[in-house]
Structure formats: C-alpha cells, structure tokens
mmCIF file of C-alpha atoms and ligand atoms in Angstrom:
data_model
loop_
_atom_site.group_PDB
_atom_site.id
_atom_site.type_symbol
_atom_site.label_atom_id
_atom_site.label_comp_id
_atom_site.label_asym_id
_atom_site.label_seq_id
_atom_site.Cartn_x
_atom_site.Cartn_y
_atom_site.Cartn_z
ATOM 1 C CA MET M 465 102.371 90.143 -56.781
ATOM 2 C CA LYS M 466 99.232 91.511 -58.372
ATOM 3 C CA ILE M 467 99.629 94.405 -60.809
ATOM 4 C CA THR M 468 96.969 96.373 -58.934
ATOM 5 C CA ASP M 469 98.940 95.999 -55.676
ATOM 6 C CA LEU M 470 102.132 96.998 -57.473
ATOM 7 C CA LEU M 471 100.410 100.065 -58.894
ATOM 8 C CA GLN M 472 99.283 101.122 -55.447
ATOM 9 C CA GLU M 473 102.826 100.848 -54.077
ATOM 10 C CA ILE M 474 104.417 102.808 -56.904
ATOM 11 C CA LYS M 475 105.599 106.265 -55.888
ATOM 12 C CA GLU M 476 107.376 107.310 -59.080
ATOM 13 C CA CYS M 477 106.446 106.455 -62.662
ATOM 14 C CA GLN M 478 107.811 102.998 -63.586
ATOM 15 C CA PHE M 479 109.027 101.417 -66.798
ATOM 16 C CA THR M 480 107.276 98.293 -68.129
ATOM 17 C CA PHE M 481 107.130 96.706 -71.534
ATOM 18 C CA GLU M 482 105.704 93.960 -73.699
ATOM 19 C CA ILE M 483 107.599 91.338 -75.652
ATOM 20 C CA LEU M 484 106.682 88.658 -78.160
ATOM 21 C CA PRO M 485 107.672 85.023 -77.587
ATOM 22 C CA PRO M 486 110.289 83.844 -80.108
ATOM 23 C CA LEU M 487 109.312 82.496 -83.508
ATOM 24 C CA LYS M 488 109.133 78.704 -83.490
ATOM 25 C CA GLY M 489 112.647 77.294 -83.829
ATOM 26 C CA GLN M 490 114.376 80.371 -82.364
ATOM 27 C CA LYS M 491 116.290 80.416 -79.086
ATOM 28 C CA ALA M 492 115.028 81.980 -75.860
ATOM 29 C CA GLN M 493 118.531 83.494 -75.605
ATOM 30 C CA GLU M 494 117.572 86.058 -78.271
ATOM 31 C CA ILE M 495 114.806 87.271 -75.969
ATOM 32 C CA PHE M 496 117.209 87.450 -73.029
ATOM 33 C CA ASP M 497 119.748 89.389 -75.136
ATOM 34 C CA ASN M 498 117.031 91.996 -75.751
ATOM 35 C CA LEU M 499 115.839 91.962 -72.154
ATOM 36 C CA ASP M 500 119.227 92.144 -70.421
ATOM 37 C CA PRO M 501 119.863 95.846 -71.061
ATOM 38 C CA LEU M 502 116.254 96.803 -70.263
ATOM 39 C CA MET M 503 116.402 95.160 -66.831
ATOM 40 C CA GLU M 504 118.634 98.062 -65.728
ATOM 41 C CA PHE M 505 115.381 100.073 -65.430
ATOM 42 C CA LYS M 506 113.851 97.524 -63.043
ATOM 43 C CA PRO M 507 110.506 96.883 -64.730
ATOM 44 C CA PRO M 508 108.020 95.680 -62.097
ATOM 45 C CA PHE M 509 106.420 93.473 -64.747
ATOM 46 C CA ILE M 510 106.849 92.358 -68.335
ATOM 47 C CA ASP M 511 103.951 91.375 -70.604
ATOM 48 C CA VAL M 512 104.293 88.475 -73.029
ATOM 49 C CA THR M 513 101.880 88.327 -75.976
ATOM 50 C CA TYR M 514 99.958 85.229 -77.067
ATOM 51 C CA HIS M 515 99.662 84.221 -80.696
ATOM 52 C CA ARG M 516 96.822 82.250 -82.136
ATOM 53 C CA GLU M 517 97.080 79.549 -84.755
ATOM 54 C CA GLU M 518 97.375 80.344 -88.465
ATOM 55 C CA THR M 519 96.210 78.349 -91.449
ATOM 56 C CA ILE M 520 98.880 78.126 -94.130
ATOM 57 C CA TYR M 521 98.809 76.469 -97.537
ATOM 58 C CA LYS M 522 101.807 74.487 -98.801
ATOM 59 C CA ARG M 523 102.113 73.602 -102.490
ATOM 60 C CA LEU M 524 102.902 69.902 -102.884
ATOM 61 C CA ASP M 525 104.975 68.347 -105.707
ATOM 62 C CA ASN M 526 101.755 67.174 -107.399
ATOM 63 C CA GLY M 527 100.498 70.773 -107.533
ATOM 64 C CA LEU M 528 97.848 70.315 -104.854
ATOM 65 C CA LEU M 529 97.697 72.669 -101.902
ATOM 66 C CA GLN M 530 98.027 71.200 -98.424
ATOM 67 C CA GLU M 531 96.264 73.061 -95.620
ATOM 68 C CA LYS M 532 98.220 73.229 -92.378
ATOM 69 C CA VAL M 533 97.402 74.808 -89.053
ATOM 70 C CA VAL M 534 100.529 76.197 -87.395
ATOM 71 C CA ARG M 535 101.363 78.320 -84.385
ATOM 72 C CA LYS M 536 104.330 80.482 -85.377
ATOM 73 C CA ARG M 537 105.041 81.915 -81.932
ATOM 74 C CA PRO M 538 104.325 79.296 -79.292
ATOM 75 C CA GLY M 539 106.013 79.471 -75.898
ATOM 76 C CA THR M 540 104.248 82.334 -74.093
ATOM 77 C CA VAL M 541 103.950 80.334 -70.876
ATOM 78 C CA GLY M 542 107.501 78.979 -71.048
ATOM 79 C CA ILE M 543 108.998 82.415 -71.701
ATOM 80 C CA CYS M 544 107.008 83.886 -68.812
ATOM 81 C CA ALA M 545 108.356 81.218 -66.476
ATOM 82 C CA ALA M 546 111.906 81.601 -67.819
ATOM 83 C CA ILE M 547 111.841 85.393 -67.338
ATOM 84 C CA MET M 548 110.541 85.056 -63.769
ATOM 85 C CA HIS M 549 113.261 82.540 -63.025
ATOM 86 C CA ARG M 550 116.067 84.557 -64.628
ATOM 87 C CA TYR M 551 115.178 88.094 -63.550
ATOM 88 C CA ASP M 552 112.910 87.643 -60.536
ATOM 89 C CA THR M 553 110.283 89.961 -61.984
ATOM 90 C CA GLU M 554 106.541 89.520 -62.549
ATOM 91 C CA THR M 555 105.415 88.376 -65.963
ATOM 92 C CA VAL M 556 101.975 88.942 -67.428
ATOM 93 C CA PRO M 557 100.987 86.448 -70.118
ATOM 94 C CA HIS M 558 98.236 87.466 -72.506
ATOM 95 C CA VAL M 559 95.369 84.992 -72.817
ATOM 96 C CA LEU M 560 93.136 84.865 -75.896
ATOM 97 C CA CYS M 561 89.603 83.821 -76.761
ATOM 98 C CA GLY M 562 90.422 83.263 -80.460
ATOM 99 C CA GLY M 563 91.425 79.717 -81.330
ATOM 100 C CA PHE M 564 90.908 78.282 -77.861
ATOM 101 C CA SER M 565 88.119 76.231 -76.308
ATOM 102 C CA LYS M 566 87.108 77.122 -72.749
ATOM 103 C CA GLU M 567 88.572 73.807 -71.652
ATOM 104 C CA GLU M 568 91.976 74.674 -73.185
ATOM 105 C CA THR M 569 91.793 78.097 -71.555
ATOM 106 C CA GLU M 570 91.029 76.547 -68.179
ATOM 107 C CA ASN M 571 94.006 74.205 -68.507
ATOM 108 C CA LEU M 572 96.265 77.104 -69.498
ATOM 109 C CA LEU M 573 95.120 79.072 -66.436
ATOM 110 C CA ILE M 574 95.834 76.069 -64.209
ATOM 111 C CA ASP M 575 99.389 75.891 -65.623
ATOM 112 C CA LEU M 576 99.885 79.616 -64.997
ATOM 113 C CA ASN M 577 98.618 79.247 -61.453
ATOM 114 C CA PHE M 578 101.003 76.358 -60.765
ATOM 115 C CA LEU M 579 103.883 78.490 -62.051
ATOM 116 C CA GLY M 580 103.012 81.239 -59.569
ATOM 117 C CA ILE M 581 101.831 83.672 -62.244
ATOM 118 C CA GLU M 582 99.202 85.948 -60.712
ATOM 119 C CA ASN M 583 98.445 88.336 -63.560
ATOM 120 C CA VAL M 584 96.987 87.901 -67.031
ATOM 121 C CA VAL M 585 95.707 90.189 -69.761
ATOM 122 C CA ALA M 586 92.407 88.830 -71.132
ATOM 123 C CA LEU M 587 91.878 89.515 -74.831
ATOM 124 C CA ARG M 588 89.554 88.424 -77.566
ATOM 125 C CA GLY M 589 92.275 88.315 -80.221
ATOM 126 C CA ASP M 590 91.865 89.236 -83.874
ATOM 127 C CA GLN M 591 90.322 87.222 -86.664
ATOM 128 C CA ALA M 592 92.488 84.403 -87.991
ATOM 129 C CA LYS M 593 94.525 85.419 -91.079
ATOM 130 C CA HIS M 594 92.175 83.502 -93.410
ATOM 131 C CA GLU M 595 89.013 85.088 -91.915
ATOM 132 C CA SER M 596 87.368 88.440 -92.646
ATOM 133 C CA TYR M 597 85.752 88.656 -89.213
ATOM 134 C CA PHE M 598 86.600 87.228 -85.853
ATOM 135 C CA THR M 599 84.917 83.845 -85.342
ATOM 136 C CA PRO M 600 85.125 82.335 -81.879
ATOM 137 C CA HIS M 601 86.133 78.716 -81.331
ATOM 138 C CA ARG M 602 82.881 76.763 -81.269
ATOM 139 C CA GLU M 603 83.527 75.839 -77.636
ATOM 140 C CA GLY M 604 85.361 79.021 -76.773
ATOM 141 C CA ASN M 605 84.758 82.561 -75.541
ATOM 142 C CA ALA M 606 83.297 85.064 -78.007
ATOM 143 C CA PHE M 607 84.413 88.350 -76.399
ATOM 144 C CA ALA M 608 87.083 89.329 -73.911
ATOM 145 C CA ILE M 609 84.330 89.863 -71.330
ATOM 146 C CA ASP M 610 83.469 86.146 -71.532
ATOM 147 C CA LEU M 611 87.103 85.298 -70.869
ATOM 148 C CA VAL M 612 87.174 87.726 -67.926
ATOM 149 C CA ARG M 613 84.106 85.916 -66.542
ATOM 150 C CA GLN M 614 85.792 82.525 -66.979
ATOM 151 C CA ILE M 615 88.896 83.727 -65.115
ATOM 152 C CA LYS M 616 86.751 85.242 -62.348
ATOM 153 C CA ASP M 617 84.892 81.932 -62.057
ATOM 154 C CA LEU M 618 88.179 80.100 -61.626
ATOM 155 C CA ASN M 619 89.209 82.680 -59.016
ATOM 156 C CA GLN M 620 86.153 81.502 -57.108
ATOM 157 C CA GLY M 621 87.024 77.838 -57.579
ATOM 158 C CA ASN M 622 84.300 77.303 -60.204
ATOM 159 C CA TYR M 623 85.598 74.995 -62.946
ATOM 160 C CA LEU M 624 83.860 74.017 -66.174
ATOM 161 C CA ASP M 625 83.223 70.561 -64.725
ATOM 162 C CA GLU M 626 80.648 71.367 -62.083
ATOM 163 C CA ASP M 627 81.113 67.946 -60.486
ATOM 164 C CA LEU M 628 84.646 68.771 -59.277
ATOM 165 C CA GLN M 629 84.728 68.960 -55.486
ATOM 166 C CA ASN M 630 87.029 70.849 -53.064
ATOM 167 C CA THR M 631 88.604 72.765 -55.908
ATOM 168 C CA MET M 632 91.558 75.113 -55.704
ATOM 169 C CA SER M 633 90.729 78.770 -56.433
ATOM 170 C CA THR M 634 93.088 80.792 -58.576
ATOM 171 C CA ASN M 635 93.867 84.395 -57.720
ATOM 172 C CA PHE M 636 94.442 86.167 -61.012
ATOM 173 C CA CYS M 637 94.561 89.918 -61.366
ATOM 174 C CA ILE M 638 93.043 90.649 -64.784
ATOM 175 C CA GLY M 639 94.066 93.309 -67.281
ATOM 176 C CA VAL M 640 92.023 94.119 -70.394
ATOM 177 C CA ALA M 641 92.616 96.183 -73.539
ATOM 178 C CA GLY M 642 91.308 99.721 -74.065
ATOM 179 C CA TYR M 643 91.424 101.785 -77.251
ATOM 180 C CA PRO M 644 91.887 105.580 -77.012
ATOM 181 C CA GLU M 645 91.130 105.803 -80.740
ATOM 182 C CA LYS M 646 88.308 103.188 -80.579
ATOM 183 C CA HIS M 647 88.494 99.499 -81.442
ATOM 184 C CA PHE M 648 88.126 99.284 -85.209
ATOM 185 C CA GLU M 649 84.980 97.141 -85.065
ATOM 186 C CA ALA M 650 83.114 99.371 -82.624
ATOM 187 C CA PRO M 651 80.552 101.708 -84.184
ATOM 188 C CA SER M 652 81.596 104.590 -81.912
ATOM 189 C CA LEU M 653 84.066 105.384 -79.143
ATOM 190 C CA ASN M 654 81.206 105.685 -76.654
ATOM 191 C CA THR M 655 79.932 102.185 -77.507
ATOM 192 C CA ASP M 656 83.447 100.822 -77.198
ATOM 193 C CA ILE M 657 83.805 102.474 -73.774
ATOM 194 C CA GLU M 658 80.482 100.923 -72.695
ATOM 195 C CA HIS M 659 81.881 97.515 -73.660
ATOM 196 C CA LEU M 660 85.078 98.339 -71.778
ATOM 197 C CA LYS M 661 83.054 99.293 -68.722
ATOM 198 C CA ALA M 662 81.241 95.941 -68.954
ATOM 199 C CA LYS M 663 84.636 94.153 -68.912
ATOM 200 C CA VAL M 664 85.554 96.026 -65.745
ATOM 201 C CA GLU M 665 82.187 95.264 -64.144
ATOM 202 C CA ALA M 666 82.746 91.595 -65.027
ATOM 203 C CA GLY M 667 85.987 91.656 -63.029
ATOM 204 C CA ALA M 668 88.820 93.308 -64.943
ATOM 205 C CA ASP M 669 91.200 95.029 -62.522
ATOM 206 C CA TYR M 670 93.064 97.354 -64.868
ATOM 207 C CA ILE M 671 93.260 98.500 -68.476
ATOM 208 C CA VAL M 672 96.238 98.713 -70.839
ATOM 209 C CA THR M 673 95.757 100.915 -73.878
ATOM 210 C CA GLN M 674 96.449 100.339 -77.509
ATOM 211 C CA LEU M 675 99.505 102.283 -78.658
ATOM 212 C CA PHE M 676 98.967 105.952 -79.516
ATOM 213 C CA PHE M 677 101.180 108.772 -80.784
ATOM 214 C CA ASP M 678 99.086 111.697 -79.602
ATOM 215 C CA ASN M 679 98.791 112.054 -75.833
ATOM 216 C CA SER M 680 95.681 114.215 -76.129
ATOM 217 C CA LYS M 681 93.848 111.085 -77.354
ATOM 218 C CA TYR M 682 94.902 109.183 -74.213
ATOM 219 C CA PHE M 683 93.927 112.028 -71.884
ATOM 220 C CA ALA M 684 90.524 112.422 -73.595
ATOM 221 C CA PHE M 685 89.986 108.643 -73.399
ATOM 222 C CA VAL M 686 90.774 108.555 -69.680
ATOM 223 C CA ASP M 687 88.372 111.458 -69.112
ATOM 224 C CA LYS M 688 85.624 109.659 -71.024
ATOM 225 C CA CYS M 689 86.260 106.411 -69.137
ATOM 226 C CA ARG M 690 86.098 108.236 -65.796
ATOM 227 C CA ALA M 691 82.904 110.020 -66.858
ATOM 228 C CA ALA M 692 81.450 106.617 -67.782
ATOM 229 C CA GLY M 693 82.232 105.338 -64.282
ATOM 230 C CA ILE M 694 85.381 103.296 -65.033
ATOM 231 C CA THR M 695 87.636 103.760 -62.019
ATOM 232 C CA VAL M 696 90.398 101.146 -62.528
ATOM 233 C CA PRO M 697 93.961 102.173 -63.548
ATOM 234 C CA ILE M 698 94.451 102.877 -67.274
ATOM 235 C CA ILE M 699 98.050 102.163 -68.287
ATOM 236 C CA PRO M 700 99.216 103.989 -71.430
ATOM 237 C CA GLY M 701 100.848 101.886 -74.168
ATOM 238 C CA LEU M 702 103.573 103.485 -76.291
ATOM 239 C CA LYS M 703 105.543 102.436 -79.313
ATOM 240 C CA PRO M 704 108.274 104.462 -80.982
ATOM 241 C CA LEU M 705 108.061 104.819 -84.758
ATOM 242 C CA SER M 706 111.133 103.152 -86.244
ATOM 243 C CA THR M 707 110.772 102.872 -90.030
ATOM 244 C CA LYS M 708 109.124 104.856 -92.840
ATOM 245 C CA ARG M 709 107.095 101.799 -93.744
ATOM 246 C CA GLN M 710 105.421 101.910 -90.334
ATOM 247 C CA LEU M 711 103.692 105.135 -91.406
ATOM 248 C CA SER M 712 101.301 102.938 -93.367
ATOM 249 C CA ILE M 713 101.642 99.634 -91.474
ATOM 250 C CA LEU M 714 100.827 100.899 -87.974
ATOM 251 C CA PRO M 715 97.508 102.544 -88.933
ATOM 252 C CA GLN M 716 96.629 99.402 -90.923
ATOM 253 C CA ILE M 717 97.383 96.938 -88.119
ATOM 254 C CA PHE M 718 96.557 98.947 -85.012
ATOM 255 C CA HIS M 719 93.929 101.367 -86.398
ATOM 256 C CA VAL M 720 95.645 104.421 -84.926
ATOM 257 C CA ASP M 721 96.358 107.878 -86.337
ATOM 258 C CA ILE M 722 99.856 109.236 -86.663
ATOM 259 C CA PRO M 723 99.927 113.010 -86.043
ATOM 260 C CA ASP M 724 100.694 115.161 -89.114
ATOM 261 C CA GLU M 725 103.748 116.689 -87.450
ATOM 262 C CA LEU M 726 105.305 113.257 -86.945
ATOM 263 C CA VAL M 727 104.369 112.108 -90.463
ATOM 264 C CA ILE M 728 105.869 115.221 -92.075
ATOM 265 C CA GLN M 729 109.105 114.896 -90.122
ATOM 266 C CA ALA M 730 109.333 111.156 -90.876
ATOM 267 C CA ILE M 731 108.853 111.700 -94.607
ATOM 268 C CA LYS M 732 111.705 114.239 -94.576
ATOM 269 C CA CYS M 733 114.085 111.664 -93.032
ATOM 270 C CA LYS M 734 116.803 110.435 -95.407
ATOM 271 C CA ASP M 735 116.819 106.856 -94.078
ATOM 272 C CA ASN M 736 115.370 104.611 -91.398
ATOM 273 C CA ALA M 737 118.209 105.449 -88.999
ATOM 274 C CA GLN M 738 116.863 109.023 -88.984
ATOM 275 C CA VAL M 739 113.271 107.796 -88.619
ATOM 276 C CA LYS M 740 114.324 105.680 -85.663
ATOM 277 C CA GLN M 741 115.945 108.682 -83.987
ATOM 278 C CA LEU M 742 112.857 110.788 -84.680
ATOM 279 C CA GLY M 743 110.666 108.025 -83.211
ATOM 280 C CA ILE M 744 112.819 107.909 -80.077
ATOM 281 C CA GLU M 745 112.624 111.681 -79.609
ATOM 282 C CA TRP M 746 108.851 111.743 -80.193
ATOM 283 C CA CYS M 747 108.315 108.908 -77.727
ATOM 284 C CA ILE M 748 110.529 110.608 -75.118
ATOM 285 C CA GLN M 749 108.337 113.737 -75.374
ATOM 286 C CA GLN M 750 105.188 111.630 -75.052
ATOM 287 C CA SER M 751 106.670 109.751 -72.081
ATOM 288 C CA LYS M 752 107.716 112.958 -70.282
ATOM 289 C CA GLU M 753 104.256 114.474 -70.649
ATOM 290 C CA LEU M 754 102.529 111.297 -69.429
ATOM 291 C CA ARG M 755 104.943 110.904 -66.535
ATOM 292 C CA ASP M 756 104.434 114.541 -65.518
ATOM 293 C CA ALA M 757 100.664 113.974 -65.684
ATOM 294 C CA GLY M 758 101.120 111.338 -62.970
ATOM 295 C CA VAL M 759 100.639 107.982 -64.737
ATOM 296 C CA PRO M 760 102.089 105.267 -62.466
ATOM 297 C CA VAL M 761 103.485 103.160 -65.295
ATOM 298 C CA LEU M 762 104.533 103.647 -68.911
ATOM 299 C CA HIS M 763 104.141 100.484 -70.964
ATOM 300 C CA TYR M 764 106.258 100.142 -74.109
ATOM 301 C CA TYR M 765 105.556 97.829 -77.023
ATOM 302 C CA SER M 766 109.077 96.623 -77.708
ATOM 303 C CA MET M 767 108.173 94.248 -80.585
ATOM 304 C CA GLY M 768 111.308 92.299 -79.749
ATOM 305 C CA LYS M 769 113.681 95.234 -80.382
ATOM 306 C CA SER M 770 115.255 96.810 -77.354
ATOM 307 C CA HIS M 771 117.621 99.484 -78.693
ATOM 308 C CA ASN M 772 115.106 102.304 -79.128
ATOM 309 C CA ILE M 773 113.220 101.357 -75.943
ATOM 310 C CA TYR M 774 116.553 101.470 -74.072
ATOM 311 C CA GLU M 775 117.236 104.989 -75.381
ATOM 312 C CA ILE M 776 113.781 106.154 -74.301
ATOM 313 C CA ALA M 777 113.997 104.511 -70.873
ATOM 314 C CA SER M 778 117.447 106.103 -70.337
ATOM 315 C CA ALA M 779 115.906 109.540 -70.865
ATOM 316 C CA ILE M 780 112.912 108.972 -68.593
ATOM 317 C CA PHE M 781 113.710 106.565 -65.743
HETATM 318 P P1 LIG W 308 86.819 92.803 -76.900
HETATM 319 O O1 LIG W 308 86.917 93.557 -75.651
HETATM 320 O O2 LIG W 308 86.057 91.518 -76.895
HETATM 321 O O3 LIG W 308 86.199 93.781 -77.999
HETATM 322 C C1 LIG W 308 86.227 93.444 -79.384
HETATM 323 C C2 LIG W 308 85.187 94.276 -80.115
HETATM 324 O O4 LIG W 308 83.893 93.828 -79.755
HETATM 325 C C3 LIG W 308 85.211 95.769 -79.764
HETATM 326 O O5 LIG W 308 84.868 96.488 -80.917
HETATM 327 C C4 LIG W 308 84.131 95.911 -78.716
HETATM 328 O O6 LIG W 308 83.578 97.222 -78.681
HETATM 329 C C5 LIG W 308 83.117 94.894 -79.206
HETATM 330 N N1 LIG W 308 82.307 94.289 -78.153
HETATM 331 C C6 LIG W 308 82.677 93.924 -76.911
HETATM 332 N N2 LIG W 308 81.655 93.350 -76.261
HETATM 333 C C7 LIG W 308 80.612 93.326 -77.125
HETATM 334 C C8 LIG W 308 79.276 92.852 -77.070
HETATM 335 N N3 LIG W 308 78.802 92.280 -75.967
HETATM 336 N N4 LIG W 308 78.495 92.976 -78.165
HETATM 337 C C9 LIG W 308 78.969 93.550 -79.301
HETATM 338 N N5 LIG W 308 80.224 94.032 -79.415
HETATM 339 C C10 LIG W 308 81.032 93.917 -78.338
HETATM 340 N N6 LIG W 308 96.128 90.194 -79.795
HETATM 341 C C11 LIG W 308 96.693 88.966 -79.773
HETATM 342 O O7 LIG W 308 96.373 88.134 -80.635
HETATM 343 N N7 LIG W 308 97.633 88.620 -78.816
HETATM 344 C C12 LIG W 308 98.007 89.492 -77.843
HETATM 345 O O8 LIG W 308 98.829 89.147 -77.002
HETATM 346 C C13 LIG W 308 97.422 90.799 -77.830
HETATM 347 N N8 LIG W 308 97.762 91.702 -76.880
HETATM 348 C C14 LIG W 308 97.144 92.931 -76.863
HETATM 349 C C15 LIG W 308 97.449 93.838 -75.826
HETATM 350 C C16 LIG W 308 96.841 95.095 -75.796
HETATM 351 C C17 LIG W 308 97.162 96.050 -74.672
HETATM 352 C C18 LIG W 308 95.923 95.473 -76.824
HETATM 353 C C19 LIG W 308 95.302 96.836 -76.810
HETATM 354 C C20 LIG W 308 95.615 94.577 -77.833
HETATM 355 C C21 LIG W 308 96.202 93.294 -77.869
HETATM 356 N N9 LIG W 308 95.888 92.367 -78.865
HETATM 357 C C22 LIG W 308 96.468 91.116 -78.851
HETATM 358 C C23 LIG W 308 94.956 92.710 -79.934
HETATM 359 C C24 LIG W 308 93.489 92.364 -79.578
HETATM 360 O O9 LIG W 308 93.348 90.976 -79.461
HETATM 361 C C25 LIG W 308 92.584 92.910 -80.674
HETATM 362 O O10 LIG W 308 92.592 94.311 -80.655
HETATM 363 C C26 LIG W 308 91.171 92.368 -80.742
HETATM 364 O O11 LIG W 308 90.607 92.728 -82.007
HETATM 365 C C27 LIG W 308 90.220 92.876 -79.668
HETATM 366 O O12 LIG W 308 90.514 92.340 -78.446
HETATM 367 P P2 LIG W 308 89.736 92.873 -77.134
HETATM 368 O O13 LIG W 308 90.205 92.023 -76.025
HETATM 369 O O14 LIG W 308 89.856 94.328 -77.021
HETATM 370 O O15 LIG W 308 88.215 92.467 -77.531
#
C-alpha cells in the first residue's frame, strides 16, 4: 500500500521508524531481534536506509597501500523483503543518486517492483568519505530531483532504453528528505525550501524530515513549506539522544542544533545511562507535542537500537 494512502486512512498518530541494514557479515537475525519488540506498536511501515560504497586503503606487506571499494552495509533490498515476509508490514527502501548509474538505479527499481515494494525514499546521498563535495556518478543522477524524475518516468513505463516496447509501468509512491534546520549545503532555508518544492513538483508524494530536537523548528518549517505552496504530508523525524558524545557527533553529522536546555542537562549526567534516560524523556515530550498537534505519523531514527525507541513508543502509542 502506498504511504500516501496509508496516511489518509490514519485516524490516530502512528509509530514508524527507520533501520539500517546489517553490516556486511552480520546476521539478519540481529535486525529481527531489534524489530520484534517494536512490532507490538504495529508500525504501518518501516524505512530501510541505503549505503553507498566507500573507498578504503589497506596497507600491504610491502608497505604499499591498496585501494579498495567496499560497501559496508549492503542488503537494503533483501532486508526489506525479509521484513515484509516476516511481519507483513510495508517497507520503504531508500534509493540514492550517489554511487549509482541511472541504469543501476533502474534495475534496482525493477527488483523492488517485482518484490511488491510500492514506496521508496529518493535521496541524493552524501559525498563519498574520500570526497570533500558530493560528486555524482558520471552516468548517474546529480540531485534527488533527478532521481524523482527517473522514478516518475518508470511509473509511466518510460525506461532508459527508449526502444523497449510494451513496457510494464511501476507504481512507486515517492518520499523525499526535508530539513527543518536547512540542508548544510544550501545557502539559505528559503532556497532549500524552493529546491524541496521543486522535488514535490517533479513528483514526490511526501516529505520526511531530518531529525530535530526542537519542535518549534519543525512547526516553523511546515509553516514555511505551506506558505511556499508545498501541500504534501511532512513526516517529522525524531531521534533520542543516547550518549554524551552525540552532543558533538549529531550536529557534525546531521547539521542540527541541540537546544541549550538539553545540552545542559546532558552535561550534568553522571554516565551514558543517565543521558539515555534524559534522551528518552526529551523525545517523549517532543512526541507528545507533535502528536497533539495532529501529525499522522511519528518517524523514529532507531539506528539499529530498539531499547530507547521501545520506551518512547510505550509512552506514546
Ligand atoms: P537534494 O534534495 O538533492 O539536495 C541536496 C542539496 O542540493 C541541498 O542543499 C539542496 O538545497 C541543493 N539543491 C537541490 N537541487 C538543487 C539545484 N537544482 N541546484 C542547486 N542546488 C540544489 N543518506 C544516505 O546515504 N542513505 C540514506 O538512506 C539516507 N536516508 C535519509 C533519510 C532522510 C529522511 C534524510 C533527511 C536524509 C537521509 N540521508 C541518507 C542523507 C541525505 O542523503 C543527505 O542529507 C544528502 O546530503 C542530501 O540528500 P537530499 O536527497 O536531501 O538531496
């Protein structure tokens, strides 16, 4: 079922979340062990992230460095299919521009279609670890909007090979990313919202936000999007703080602010067990306020750990 149809049916705020596929060499069972308790809250869908290739350097016995291209977390498609099979719930794989040719993307979308997956989140992806700036694959999509257009084309039966006849059309519902605190490369929030609007005009059906710790930023973002003419659902993304180290890591990776009140309380914590509890309580307050404001879905970034998300879901759903 399409996320947009699900959202229309929803009467009370629902619990959804995002997971990462396992690291290469790890069992799918570890994912299921994390998911099992969360399924009690009947998530209508679960997102699974995609991870681009990385270039690593291995020192050889002769002292030379060997360059290797590796994908540390493959398996997004397989995990999506396994979750659908095991729990009978919708899965939403993320699809990236970075590191993929349009041909590879088309083949991935065909696989997803054959598996009965009807929803994807279309993303540009970040720069590769060895790059300073994002560089698209030379035969790939440069921005998420280009990927949205490719998916829309496939939804109309238009493949890259124009000579194909009597083609099957896919029927993907497309989510895209939005940034209440601005994407870090955008010169201003207004410019970023204009780019977001262009993604919606190109065919995106809904938006999922970057994580945030201050609801006023989400509410202001939604207001700005609406004023700019963006009418699609905007699903808030939440992540509970769980370690002191995240006070510096989260702003660095996700380019988000952590409110002073939360920072001060986290610094006072004696250990990470206390920080985790603080993060749970903060996230419960955020969730309650968002739920009471009428958002149809709360989307949690579980990062593969379910304990704190379980505590939050128990208090809200
Ligand atoms: P875009 O929408 O392409 O925007 C990127 C930047 O380009 C923005 O600054 C935008 O303002 C600007 N821009 C857009 N169009 C134009 C234009 N025409 N001209 C000039 N500038 C333009 N990363 C992963 O690797 N895997 C994942 O699974 C993943 N999941 C995510 C899920 C969510 C909900 C979010 C919020 C992020 C996720 N990311 C993921 C991270 C994401 O890939 C990065 O934030 C990335 O840097 C931007 O992706 P985007 O799709 O927002 O890019």
